[in-house]
Tab-separated table of N, CA, C and O in Angstrom:
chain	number	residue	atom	x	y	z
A	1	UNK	N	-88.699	5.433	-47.482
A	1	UNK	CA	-89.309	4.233	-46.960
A	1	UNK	C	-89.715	3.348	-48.131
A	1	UNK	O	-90.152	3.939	-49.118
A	2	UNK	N	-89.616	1.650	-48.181
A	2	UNK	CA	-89.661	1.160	-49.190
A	2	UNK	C	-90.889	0.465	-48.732
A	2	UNK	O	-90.954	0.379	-47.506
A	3	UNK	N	-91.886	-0.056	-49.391
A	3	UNK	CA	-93.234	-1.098	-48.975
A	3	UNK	C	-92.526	-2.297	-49.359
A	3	UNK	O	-93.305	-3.227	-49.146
A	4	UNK	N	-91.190	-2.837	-49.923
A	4	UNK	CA	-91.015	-3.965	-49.750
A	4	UNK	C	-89.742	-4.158	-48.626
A	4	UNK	O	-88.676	-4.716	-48.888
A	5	UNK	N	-90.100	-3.583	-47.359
A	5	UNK	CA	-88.958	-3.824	-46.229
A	5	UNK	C	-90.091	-4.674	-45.018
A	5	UNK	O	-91.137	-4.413	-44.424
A	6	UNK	N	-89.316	-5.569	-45.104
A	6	UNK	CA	-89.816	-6.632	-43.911
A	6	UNK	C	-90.145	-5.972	-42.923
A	6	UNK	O	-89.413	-5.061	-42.535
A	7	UNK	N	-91.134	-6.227	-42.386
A	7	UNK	CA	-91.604	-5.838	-41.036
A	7	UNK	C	-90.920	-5.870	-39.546
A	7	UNK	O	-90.407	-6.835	-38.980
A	8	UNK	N	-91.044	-4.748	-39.160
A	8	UNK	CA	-89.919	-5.201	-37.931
A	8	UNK	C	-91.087	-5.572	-37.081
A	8	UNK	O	-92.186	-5.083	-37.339
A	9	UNK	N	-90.854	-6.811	-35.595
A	9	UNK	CA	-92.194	-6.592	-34.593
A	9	UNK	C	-92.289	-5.568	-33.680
A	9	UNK	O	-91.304	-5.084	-33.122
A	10	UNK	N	-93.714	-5.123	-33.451
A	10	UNK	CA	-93.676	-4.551	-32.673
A	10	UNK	C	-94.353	-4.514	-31.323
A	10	UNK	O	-95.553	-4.262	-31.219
A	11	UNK	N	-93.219	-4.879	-29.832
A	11	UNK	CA	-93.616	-4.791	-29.209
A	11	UNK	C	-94.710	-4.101	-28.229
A	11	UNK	O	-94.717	-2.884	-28.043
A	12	UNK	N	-95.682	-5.035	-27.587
A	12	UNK	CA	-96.997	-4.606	-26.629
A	12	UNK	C	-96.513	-3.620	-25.554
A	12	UNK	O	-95.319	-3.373	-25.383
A	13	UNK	N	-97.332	-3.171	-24.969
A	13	UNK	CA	-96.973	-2.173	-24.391
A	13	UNK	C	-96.681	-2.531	-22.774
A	13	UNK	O	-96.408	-1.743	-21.869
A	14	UNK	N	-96.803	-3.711	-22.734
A	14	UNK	CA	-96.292	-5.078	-21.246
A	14	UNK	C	-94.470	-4.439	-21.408
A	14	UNK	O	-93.893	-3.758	-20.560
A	15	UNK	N	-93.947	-4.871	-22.610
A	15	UNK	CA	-92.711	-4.961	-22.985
A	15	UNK	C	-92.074	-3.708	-23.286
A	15	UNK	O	-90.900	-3.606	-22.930
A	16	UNK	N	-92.413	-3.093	-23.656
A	16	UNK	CA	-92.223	-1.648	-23.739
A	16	UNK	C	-91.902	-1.386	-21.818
A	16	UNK	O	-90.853	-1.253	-21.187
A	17	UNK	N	-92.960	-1.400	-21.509
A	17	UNK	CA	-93.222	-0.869	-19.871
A	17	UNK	C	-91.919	-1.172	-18.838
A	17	UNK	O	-91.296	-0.300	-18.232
A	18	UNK	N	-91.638	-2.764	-18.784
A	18	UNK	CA	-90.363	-3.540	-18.561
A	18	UNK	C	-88.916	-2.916	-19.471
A	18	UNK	O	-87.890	-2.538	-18.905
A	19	UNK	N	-89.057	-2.918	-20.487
A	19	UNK	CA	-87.598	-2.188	-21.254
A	19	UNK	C	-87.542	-0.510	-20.583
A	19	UNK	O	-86.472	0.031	-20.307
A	20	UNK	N	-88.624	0.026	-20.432
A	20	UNK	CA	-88.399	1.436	-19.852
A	20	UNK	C	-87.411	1.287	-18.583
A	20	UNK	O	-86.277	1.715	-18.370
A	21	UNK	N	-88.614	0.239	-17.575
A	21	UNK	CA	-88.311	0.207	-16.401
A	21	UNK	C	-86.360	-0.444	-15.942
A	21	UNK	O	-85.516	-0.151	-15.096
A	22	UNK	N	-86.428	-1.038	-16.652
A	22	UNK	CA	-84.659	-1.261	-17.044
A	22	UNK	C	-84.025	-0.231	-16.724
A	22	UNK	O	-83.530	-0.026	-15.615
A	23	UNK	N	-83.981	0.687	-17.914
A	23	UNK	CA	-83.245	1.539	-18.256
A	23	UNK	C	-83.563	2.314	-17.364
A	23	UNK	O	-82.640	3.092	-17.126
A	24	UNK	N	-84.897	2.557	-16.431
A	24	UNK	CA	-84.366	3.455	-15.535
A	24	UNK	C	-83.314	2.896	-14.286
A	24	UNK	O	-82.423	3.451	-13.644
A	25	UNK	N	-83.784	1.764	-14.286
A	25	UNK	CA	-82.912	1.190	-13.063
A	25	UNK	C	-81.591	1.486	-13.219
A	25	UNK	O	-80.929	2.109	-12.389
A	26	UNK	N	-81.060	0.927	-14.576
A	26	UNK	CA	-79.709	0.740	-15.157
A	26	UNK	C	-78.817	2.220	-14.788
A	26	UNK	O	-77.649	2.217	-14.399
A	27	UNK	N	-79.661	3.467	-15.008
A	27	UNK	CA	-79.764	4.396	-14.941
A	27	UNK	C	-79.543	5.377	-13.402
A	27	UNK	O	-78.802	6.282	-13.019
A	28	UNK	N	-80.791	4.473	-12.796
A	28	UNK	CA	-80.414	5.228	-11.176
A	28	UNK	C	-78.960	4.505	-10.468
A	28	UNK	O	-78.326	5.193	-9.668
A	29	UNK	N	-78.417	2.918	-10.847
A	29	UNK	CA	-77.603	2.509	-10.502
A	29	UNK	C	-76.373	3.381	-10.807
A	29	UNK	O	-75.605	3.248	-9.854
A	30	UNK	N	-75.790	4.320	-11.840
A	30	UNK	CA	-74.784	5.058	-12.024
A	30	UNK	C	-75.135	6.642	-11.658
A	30	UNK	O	-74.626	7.621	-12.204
A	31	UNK	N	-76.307	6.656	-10.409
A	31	UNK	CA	-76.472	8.428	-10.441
A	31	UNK	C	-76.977	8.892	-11.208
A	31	UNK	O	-76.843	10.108	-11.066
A	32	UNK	N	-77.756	8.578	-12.346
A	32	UNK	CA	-78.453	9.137	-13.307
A	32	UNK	C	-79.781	8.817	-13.387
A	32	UNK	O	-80.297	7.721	-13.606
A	33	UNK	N	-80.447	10.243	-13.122
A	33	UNK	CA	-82.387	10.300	-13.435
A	33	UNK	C	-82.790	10.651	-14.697
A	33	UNK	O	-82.505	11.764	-15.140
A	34	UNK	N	-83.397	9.877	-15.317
A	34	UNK	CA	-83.857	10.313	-16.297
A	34	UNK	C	-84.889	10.723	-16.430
A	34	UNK	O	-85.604	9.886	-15.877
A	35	UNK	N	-85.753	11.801	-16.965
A	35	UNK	CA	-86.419	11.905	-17.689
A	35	UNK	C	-87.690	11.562	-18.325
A	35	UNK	O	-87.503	12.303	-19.290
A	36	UNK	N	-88.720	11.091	-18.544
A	36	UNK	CA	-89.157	10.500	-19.511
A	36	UNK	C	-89.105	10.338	-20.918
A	36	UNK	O	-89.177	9.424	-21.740
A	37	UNK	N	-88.947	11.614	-20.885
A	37	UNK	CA	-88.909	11.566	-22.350
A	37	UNK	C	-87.414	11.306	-23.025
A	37	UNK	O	-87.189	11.187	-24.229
A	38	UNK	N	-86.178	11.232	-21.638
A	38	UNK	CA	-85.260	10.590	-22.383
A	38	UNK	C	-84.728	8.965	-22.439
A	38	UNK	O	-83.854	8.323	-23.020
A	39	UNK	N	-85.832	8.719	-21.450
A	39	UNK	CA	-86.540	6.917	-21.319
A	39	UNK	C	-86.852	6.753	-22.882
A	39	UNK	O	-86.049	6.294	-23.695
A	40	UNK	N	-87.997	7.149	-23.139
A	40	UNK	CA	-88.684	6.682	-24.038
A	40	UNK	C	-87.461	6.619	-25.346
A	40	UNK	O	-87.284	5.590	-25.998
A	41	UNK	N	-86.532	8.138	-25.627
A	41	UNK	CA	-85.915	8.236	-26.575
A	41	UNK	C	-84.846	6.838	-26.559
A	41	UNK	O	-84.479	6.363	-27.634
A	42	UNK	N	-84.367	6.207	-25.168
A	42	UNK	CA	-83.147	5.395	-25.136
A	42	UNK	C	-83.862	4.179	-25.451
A	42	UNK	O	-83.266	3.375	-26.167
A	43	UNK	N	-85.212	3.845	-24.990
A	43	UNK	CA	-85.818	2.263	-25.090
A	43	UNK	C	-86.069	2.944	-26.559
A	43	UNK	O	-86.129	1.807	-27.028
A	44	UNK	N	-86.252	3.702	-27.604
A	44	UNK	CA	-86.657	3.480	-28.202
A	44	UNK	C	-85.682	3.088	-29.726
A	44	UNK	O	-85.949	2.382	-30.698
A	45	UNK	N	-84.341	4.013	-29.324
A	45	UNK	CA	-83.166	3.417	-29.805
A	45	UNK	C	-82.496	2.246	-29.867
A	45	UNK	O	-82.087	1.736	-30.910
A	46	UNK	N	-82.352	1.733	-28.594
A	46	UNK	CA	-82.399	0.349	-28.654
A	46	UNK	C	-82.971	-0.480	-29.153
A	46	UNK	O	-82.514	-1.253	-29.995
A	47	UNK	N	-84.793	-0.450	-28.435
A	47	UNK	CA	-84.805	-1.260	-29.482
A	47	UNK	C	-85.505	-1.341	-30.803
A	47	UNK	O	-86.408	-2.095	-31.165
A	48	UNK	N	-84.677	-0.085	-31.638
A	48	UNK	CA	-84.719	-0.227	-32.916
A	48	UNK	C	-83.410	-0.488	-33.431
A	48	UNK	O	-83.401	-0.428	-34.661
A	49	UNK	N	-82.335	-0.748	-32.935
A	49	UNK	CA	-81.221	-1.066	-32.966
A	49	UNK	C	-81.389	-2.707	-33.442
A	49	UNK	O	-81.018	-3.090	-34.551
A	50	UNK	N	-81.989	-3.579	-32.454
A	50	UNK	CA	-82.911	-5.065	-32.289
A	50	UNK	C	-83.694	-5.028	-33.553
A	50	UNK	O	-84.350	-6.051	-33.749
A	51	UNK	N	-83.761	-4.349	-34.215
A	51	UNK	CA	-85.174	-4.378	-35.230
A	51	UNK	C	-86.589	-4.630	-34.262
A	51	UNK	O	-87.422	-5.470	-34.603
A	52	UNK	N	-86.745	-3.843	-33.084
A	52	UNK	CA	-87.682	-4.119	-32.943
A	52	UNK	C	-88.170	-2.580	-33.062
A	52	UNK	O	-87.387	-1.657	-33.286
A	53	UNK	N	-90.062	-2.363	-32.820
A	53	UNK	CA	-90.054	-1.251	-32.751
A	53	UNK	C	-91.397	-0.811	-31.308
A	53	UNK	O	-91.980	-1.757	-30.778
A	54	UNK	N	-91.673	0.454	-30.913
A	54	UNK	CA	-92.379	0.441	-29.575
A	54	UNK	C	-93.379	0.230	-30.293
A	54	UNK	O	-93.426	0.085	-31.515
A	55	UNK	N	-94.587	0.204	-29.172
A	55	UNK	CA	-96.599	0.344	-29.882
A	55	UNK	C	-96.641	1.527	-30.307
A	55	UNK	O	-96.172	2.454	-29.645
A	56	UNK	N	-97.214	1.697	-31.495
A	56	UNK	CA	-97.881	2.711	-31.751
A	56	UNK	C	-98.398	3.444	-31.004
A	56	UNK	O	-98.937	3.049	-29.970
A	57	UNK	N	-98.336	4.850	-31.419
A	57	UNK	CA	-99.066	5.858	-30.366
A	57	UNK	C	-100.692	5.834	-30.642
A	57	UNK	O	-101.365	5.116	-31.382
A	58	UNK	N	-100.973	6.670	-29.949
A	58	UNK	CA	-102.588	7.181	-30.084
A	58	UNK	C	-102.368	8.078	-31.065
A	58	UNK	O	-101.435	8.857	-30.873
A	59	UNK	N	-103.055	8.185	-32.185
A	59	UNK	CA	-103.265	8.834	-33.786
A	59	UNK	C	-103.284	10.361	-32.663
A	59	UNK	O	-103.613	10.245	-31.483
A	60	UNK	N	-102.959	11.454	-33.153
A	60	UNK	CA	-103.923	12.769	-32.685
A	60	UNK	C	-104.457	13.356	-33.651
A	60	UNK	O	-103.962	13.593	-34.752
A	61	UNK	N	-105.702	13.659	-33.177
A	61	UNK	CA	-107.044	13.935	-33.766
A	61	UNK	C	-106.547	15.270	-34.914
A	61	UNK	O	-105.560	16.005	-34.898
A	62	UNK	N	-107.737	15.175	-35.880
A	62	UNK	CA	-107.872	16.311	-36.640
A	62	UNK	C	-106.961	15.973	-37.849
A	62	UNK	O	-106.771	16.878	-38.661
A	63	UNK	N	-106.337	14.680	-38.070
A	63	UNK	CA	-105.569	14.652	-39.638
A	63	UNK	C	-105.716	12.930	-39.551
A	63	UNK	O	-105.690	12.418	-38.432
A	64	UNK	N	-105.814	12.373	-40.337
A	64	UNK	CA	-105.645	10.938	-40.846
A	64	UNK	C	-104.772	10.297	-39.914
A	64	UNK	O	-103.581	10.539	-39.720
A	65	UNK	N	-105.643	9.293	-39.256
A	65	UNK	CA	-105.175	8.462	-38.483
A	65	UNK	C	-103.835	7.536	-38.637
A	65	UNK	O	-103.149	7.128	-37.700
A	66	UNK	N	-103.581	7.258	-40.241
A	66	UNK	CA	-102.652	5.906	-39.932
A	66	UNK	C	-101.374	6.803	-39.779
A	66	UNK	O	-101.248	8.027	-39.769
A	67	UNK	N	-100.448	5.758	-39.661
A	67	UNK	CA	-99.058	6.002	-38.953
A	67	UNK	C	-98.181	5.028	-39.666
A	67	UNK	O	-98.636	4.142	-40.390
A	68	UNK	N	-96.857	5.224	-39.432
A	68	UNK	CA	-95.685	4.683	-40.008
A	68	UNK	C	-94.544	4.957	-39.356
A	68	UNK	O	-94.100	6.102	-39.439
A	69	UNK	N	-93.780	3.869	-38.507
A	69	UNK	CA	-92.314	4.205	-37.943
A	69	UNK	C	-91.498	4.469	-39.193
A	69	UNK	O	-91.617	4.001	-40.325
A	70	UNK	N	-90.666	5.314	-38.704
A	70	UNK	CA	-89.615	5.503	-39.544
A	70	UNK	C	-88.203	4.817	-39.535
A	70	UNK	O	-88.089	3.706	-39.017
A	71	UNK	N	-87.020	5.516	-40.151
A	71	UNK	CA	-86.031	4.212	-39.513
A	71	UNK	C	-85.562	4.261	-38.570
A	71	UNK	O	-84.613	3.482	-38.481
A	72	UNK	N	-85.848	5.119	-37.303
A	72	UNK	CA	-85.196	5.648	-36.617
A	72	UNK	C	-86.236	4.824	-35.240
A	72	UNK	O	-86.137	4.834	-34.013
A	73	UNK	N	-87.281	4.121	-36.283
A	73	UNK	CA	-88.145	3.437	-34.907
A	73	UNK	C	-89.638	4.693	-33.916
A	73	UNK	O	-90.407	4.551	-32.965
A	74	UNK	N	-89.269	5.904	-35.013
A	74	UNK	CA	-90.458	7.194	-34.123
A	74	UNK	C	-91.289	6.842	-35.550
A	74	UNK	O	-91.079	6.542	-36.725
A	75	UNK	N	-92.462	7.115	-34.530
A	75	UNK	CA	-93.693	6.592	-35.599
A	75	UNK	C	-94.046	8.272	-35.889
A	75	UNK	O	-93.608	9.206	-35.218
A	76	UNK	N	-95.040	8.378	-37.181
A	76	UNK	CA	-95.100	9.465	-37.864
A	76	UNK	C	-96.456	8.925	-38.203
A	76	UNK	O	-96.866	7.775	-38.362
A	77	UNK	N	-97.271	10.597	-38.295
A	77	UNK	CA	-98.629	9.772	-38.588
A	77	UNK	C	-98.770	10.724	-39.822
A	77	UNK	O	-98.051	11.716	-39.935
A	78	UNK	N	-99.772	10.368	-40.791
A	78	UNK	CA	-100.331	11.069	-42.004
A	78	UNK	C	-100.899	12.500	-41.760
A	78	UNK	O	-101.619	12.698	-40.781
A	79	UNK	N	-100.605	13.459	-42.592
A	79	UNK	CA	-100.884	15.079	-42.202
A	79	UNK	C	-102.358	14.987	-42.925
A	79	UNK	O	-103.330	15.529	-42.398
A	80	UNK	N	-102.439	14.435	-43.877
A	80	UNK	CA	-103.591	14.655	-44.844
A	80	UNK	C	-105.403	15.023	-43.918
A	80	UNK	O	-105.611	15.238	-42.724
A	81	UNK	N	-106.076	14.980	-44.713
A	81	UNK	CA	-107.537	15.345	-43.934
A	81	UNK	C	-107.503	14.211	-43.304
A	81	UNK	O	-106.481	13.538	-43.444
A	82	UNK	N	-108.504	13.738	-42.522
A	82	UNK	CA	-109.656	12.627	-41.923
A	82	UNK	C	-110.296	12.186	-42.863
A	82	UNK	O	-110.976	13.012	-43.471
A	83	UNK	N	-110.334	10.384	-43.455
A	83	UNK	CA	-110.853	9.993	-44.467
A	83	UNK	C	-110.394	10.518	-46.009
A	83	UNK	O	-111.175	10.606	-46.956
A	84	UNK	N	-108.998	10.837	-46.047
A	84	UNK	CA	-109.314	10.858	-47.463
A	84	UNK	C	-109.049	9.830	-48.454
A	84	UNK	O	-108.112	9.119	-48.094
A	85	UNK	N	-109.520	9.518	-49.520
A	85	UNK	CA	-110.090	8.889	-50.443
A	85	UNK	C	-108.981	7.770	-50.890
A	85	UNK	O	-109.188	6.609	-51.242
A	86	UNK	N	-107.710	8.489	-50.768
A	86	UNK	CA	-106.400	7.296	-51.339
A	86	UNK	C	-106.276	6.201	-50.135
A	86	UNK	O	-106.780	6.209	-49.011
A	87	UNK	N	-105.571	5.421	-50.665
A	87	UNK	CA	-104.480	4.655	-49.542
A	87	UNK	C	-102.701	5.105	-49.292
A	87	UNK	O	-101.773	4.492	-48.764
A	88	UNK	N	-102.809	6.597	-50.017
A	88	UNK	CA	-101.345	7.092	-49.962
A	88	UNK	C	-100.934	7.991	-49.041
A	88	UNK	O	-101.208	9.160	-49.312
A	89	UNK	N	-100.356	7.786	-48.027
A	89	UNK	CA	-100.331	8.733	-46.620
A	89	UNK	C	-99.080	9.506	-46.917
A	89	UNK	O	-98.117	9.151	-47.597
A	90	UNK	N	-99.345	10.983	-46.075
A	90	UNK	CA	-97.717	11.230	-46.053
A	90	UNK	C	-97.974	12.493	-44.850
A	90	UNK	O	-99.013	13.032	-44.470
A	91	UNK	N	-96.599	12.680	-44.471
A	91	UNK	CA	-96.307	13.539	-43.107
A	91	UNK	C	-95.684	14.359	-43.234
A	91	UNK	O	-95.537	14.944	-42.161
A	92	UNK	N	-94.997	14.942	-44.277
A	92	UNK	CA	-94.200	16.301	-44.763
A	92	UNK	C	-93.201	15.700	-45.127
A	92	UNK	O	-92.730	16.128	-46.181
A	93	UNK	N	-92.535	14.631	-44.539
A	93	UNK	CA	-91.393	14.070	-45.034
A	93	UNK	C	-91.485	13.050	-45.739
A	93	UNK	O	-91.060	13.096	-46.893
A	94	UNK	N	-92.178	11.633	-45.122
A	94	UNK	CA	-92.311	10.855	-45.394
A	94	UNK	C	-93.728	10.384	-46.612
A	94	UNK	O	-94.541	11.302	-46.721
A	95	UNK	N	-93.960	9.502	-47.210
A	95	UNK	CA	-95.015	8.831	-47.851
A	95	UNK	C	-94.833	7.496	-47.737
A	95	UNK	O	-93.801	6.850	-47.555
A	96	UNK	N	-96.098	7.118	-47.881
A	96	UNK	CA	-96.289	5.757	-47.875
A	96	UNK	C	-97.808	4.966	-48.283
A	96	UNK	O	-98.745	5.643	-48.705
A	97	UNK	N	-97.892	3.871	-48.152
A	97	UNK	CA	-99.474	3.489	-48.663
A	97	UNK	C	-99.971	2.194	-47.594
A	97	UNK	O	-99.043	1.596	-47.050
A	98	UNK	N	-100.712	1.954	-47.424
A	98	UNK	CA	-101.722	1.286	-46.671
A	98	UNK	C	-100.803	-0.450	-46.746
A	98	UNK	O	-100.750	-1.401	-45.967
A	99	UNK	N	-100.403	-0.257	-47.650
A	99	UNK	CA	-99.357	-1.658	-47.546
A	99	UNK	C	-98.585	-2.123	-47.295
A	99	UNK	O	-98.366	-3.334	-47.275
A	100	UNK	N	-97.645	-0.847	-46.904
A	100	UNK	CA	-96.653	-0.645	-46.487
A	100	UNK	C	-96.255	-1.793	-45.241
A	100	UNK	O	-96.744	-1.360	-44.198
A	101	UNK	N	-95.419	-3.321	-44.953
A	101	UNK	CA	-95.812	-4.001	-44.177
A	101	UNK	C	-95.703	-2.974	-42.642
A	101	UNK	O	-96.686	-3.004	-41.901
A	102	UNK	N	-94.852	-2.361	-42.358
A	102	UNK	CA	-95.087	-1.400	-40.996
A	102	UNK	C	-96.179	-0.751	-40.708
A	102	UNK	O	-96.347	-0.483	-39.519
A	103	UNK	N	-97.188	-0.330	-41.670
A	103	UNK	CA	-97.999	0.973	-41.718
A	103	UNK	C	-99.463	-0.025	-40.904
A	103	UNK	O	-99.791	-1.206	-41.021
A	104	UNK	N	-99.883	0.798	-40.326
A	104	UNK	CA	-100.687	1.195	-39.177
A	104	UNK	C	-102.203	1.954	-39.918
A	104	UNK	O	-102.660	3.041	-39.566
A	105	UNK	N	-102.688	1.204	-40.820
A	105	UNK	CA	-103.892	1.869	-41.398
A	105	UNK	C	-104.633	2.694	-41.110
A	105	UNK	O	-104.632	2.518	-39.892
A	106	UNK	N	-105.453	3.683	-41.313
A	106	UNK	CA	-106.545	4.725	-40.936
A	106	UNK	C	-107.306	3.921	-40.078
A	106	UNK	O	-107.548	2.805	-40.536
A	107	UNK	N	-107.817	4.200	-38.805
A	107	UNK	CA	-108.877	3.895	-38.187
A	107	UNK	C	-110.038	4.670	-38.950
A	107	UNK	O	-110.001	5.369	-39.963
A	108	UNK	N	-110.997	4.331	-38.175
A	108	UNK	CA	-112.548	4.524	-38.557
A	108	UNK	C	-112.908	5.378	-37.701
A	108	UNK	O	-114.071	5.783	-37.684
């Protein structure tokens, strides 16, 4: 991940809700139920395909709140403690820093 890659936008969760609801339609029209979770995976391909990317999730508790999509458009949040001291996050794979224009800072 580079901190000088343009920001992709990222759509509210209005728009998100409507792109799901598509794809299921699109979906029941050829005999096919999906899933949720293979909703979420297809709106979320798409539209990162668009350069766009979904809302952020809800942080889960017990490791450093901020977060960072990756290129694939799935957001990844920081493994590190709660509050620690840098602005340098990372998730086993990834790193990154508070500047990153995508990155999703530590809440409070």
């Amino acid at each position: 991940m580079d901190d000088s890659t343009t920001a992709r936008r990222v759509i509210d969760e209005d728009e998100y809700q409507d792109a799901a609801k598509i794809v299921r339609e699109v979906a029941d029209r050829y005999g096919t139920s999906l899933t949720p979770a293979a909703t979420d995976d297809i709106v979320t391909a798409l539209l990162t395909s668009a350069g766009l990317l979904t809302p952020p999730p809800a942080p889960e508790p017990g490791t450093c709140t901020a977060l960072l999509p990756d290129d694939e458009g799935i957001w990844v949040q920081c493994e590190r403690d709660p509050g620690h001291a840098d602005t340098s996050h990372h998730d086993g794979e990834f790193g990154w820093t508070d500047e990153h224009p995508e990155a999703v800072p530590p809440q409070s």
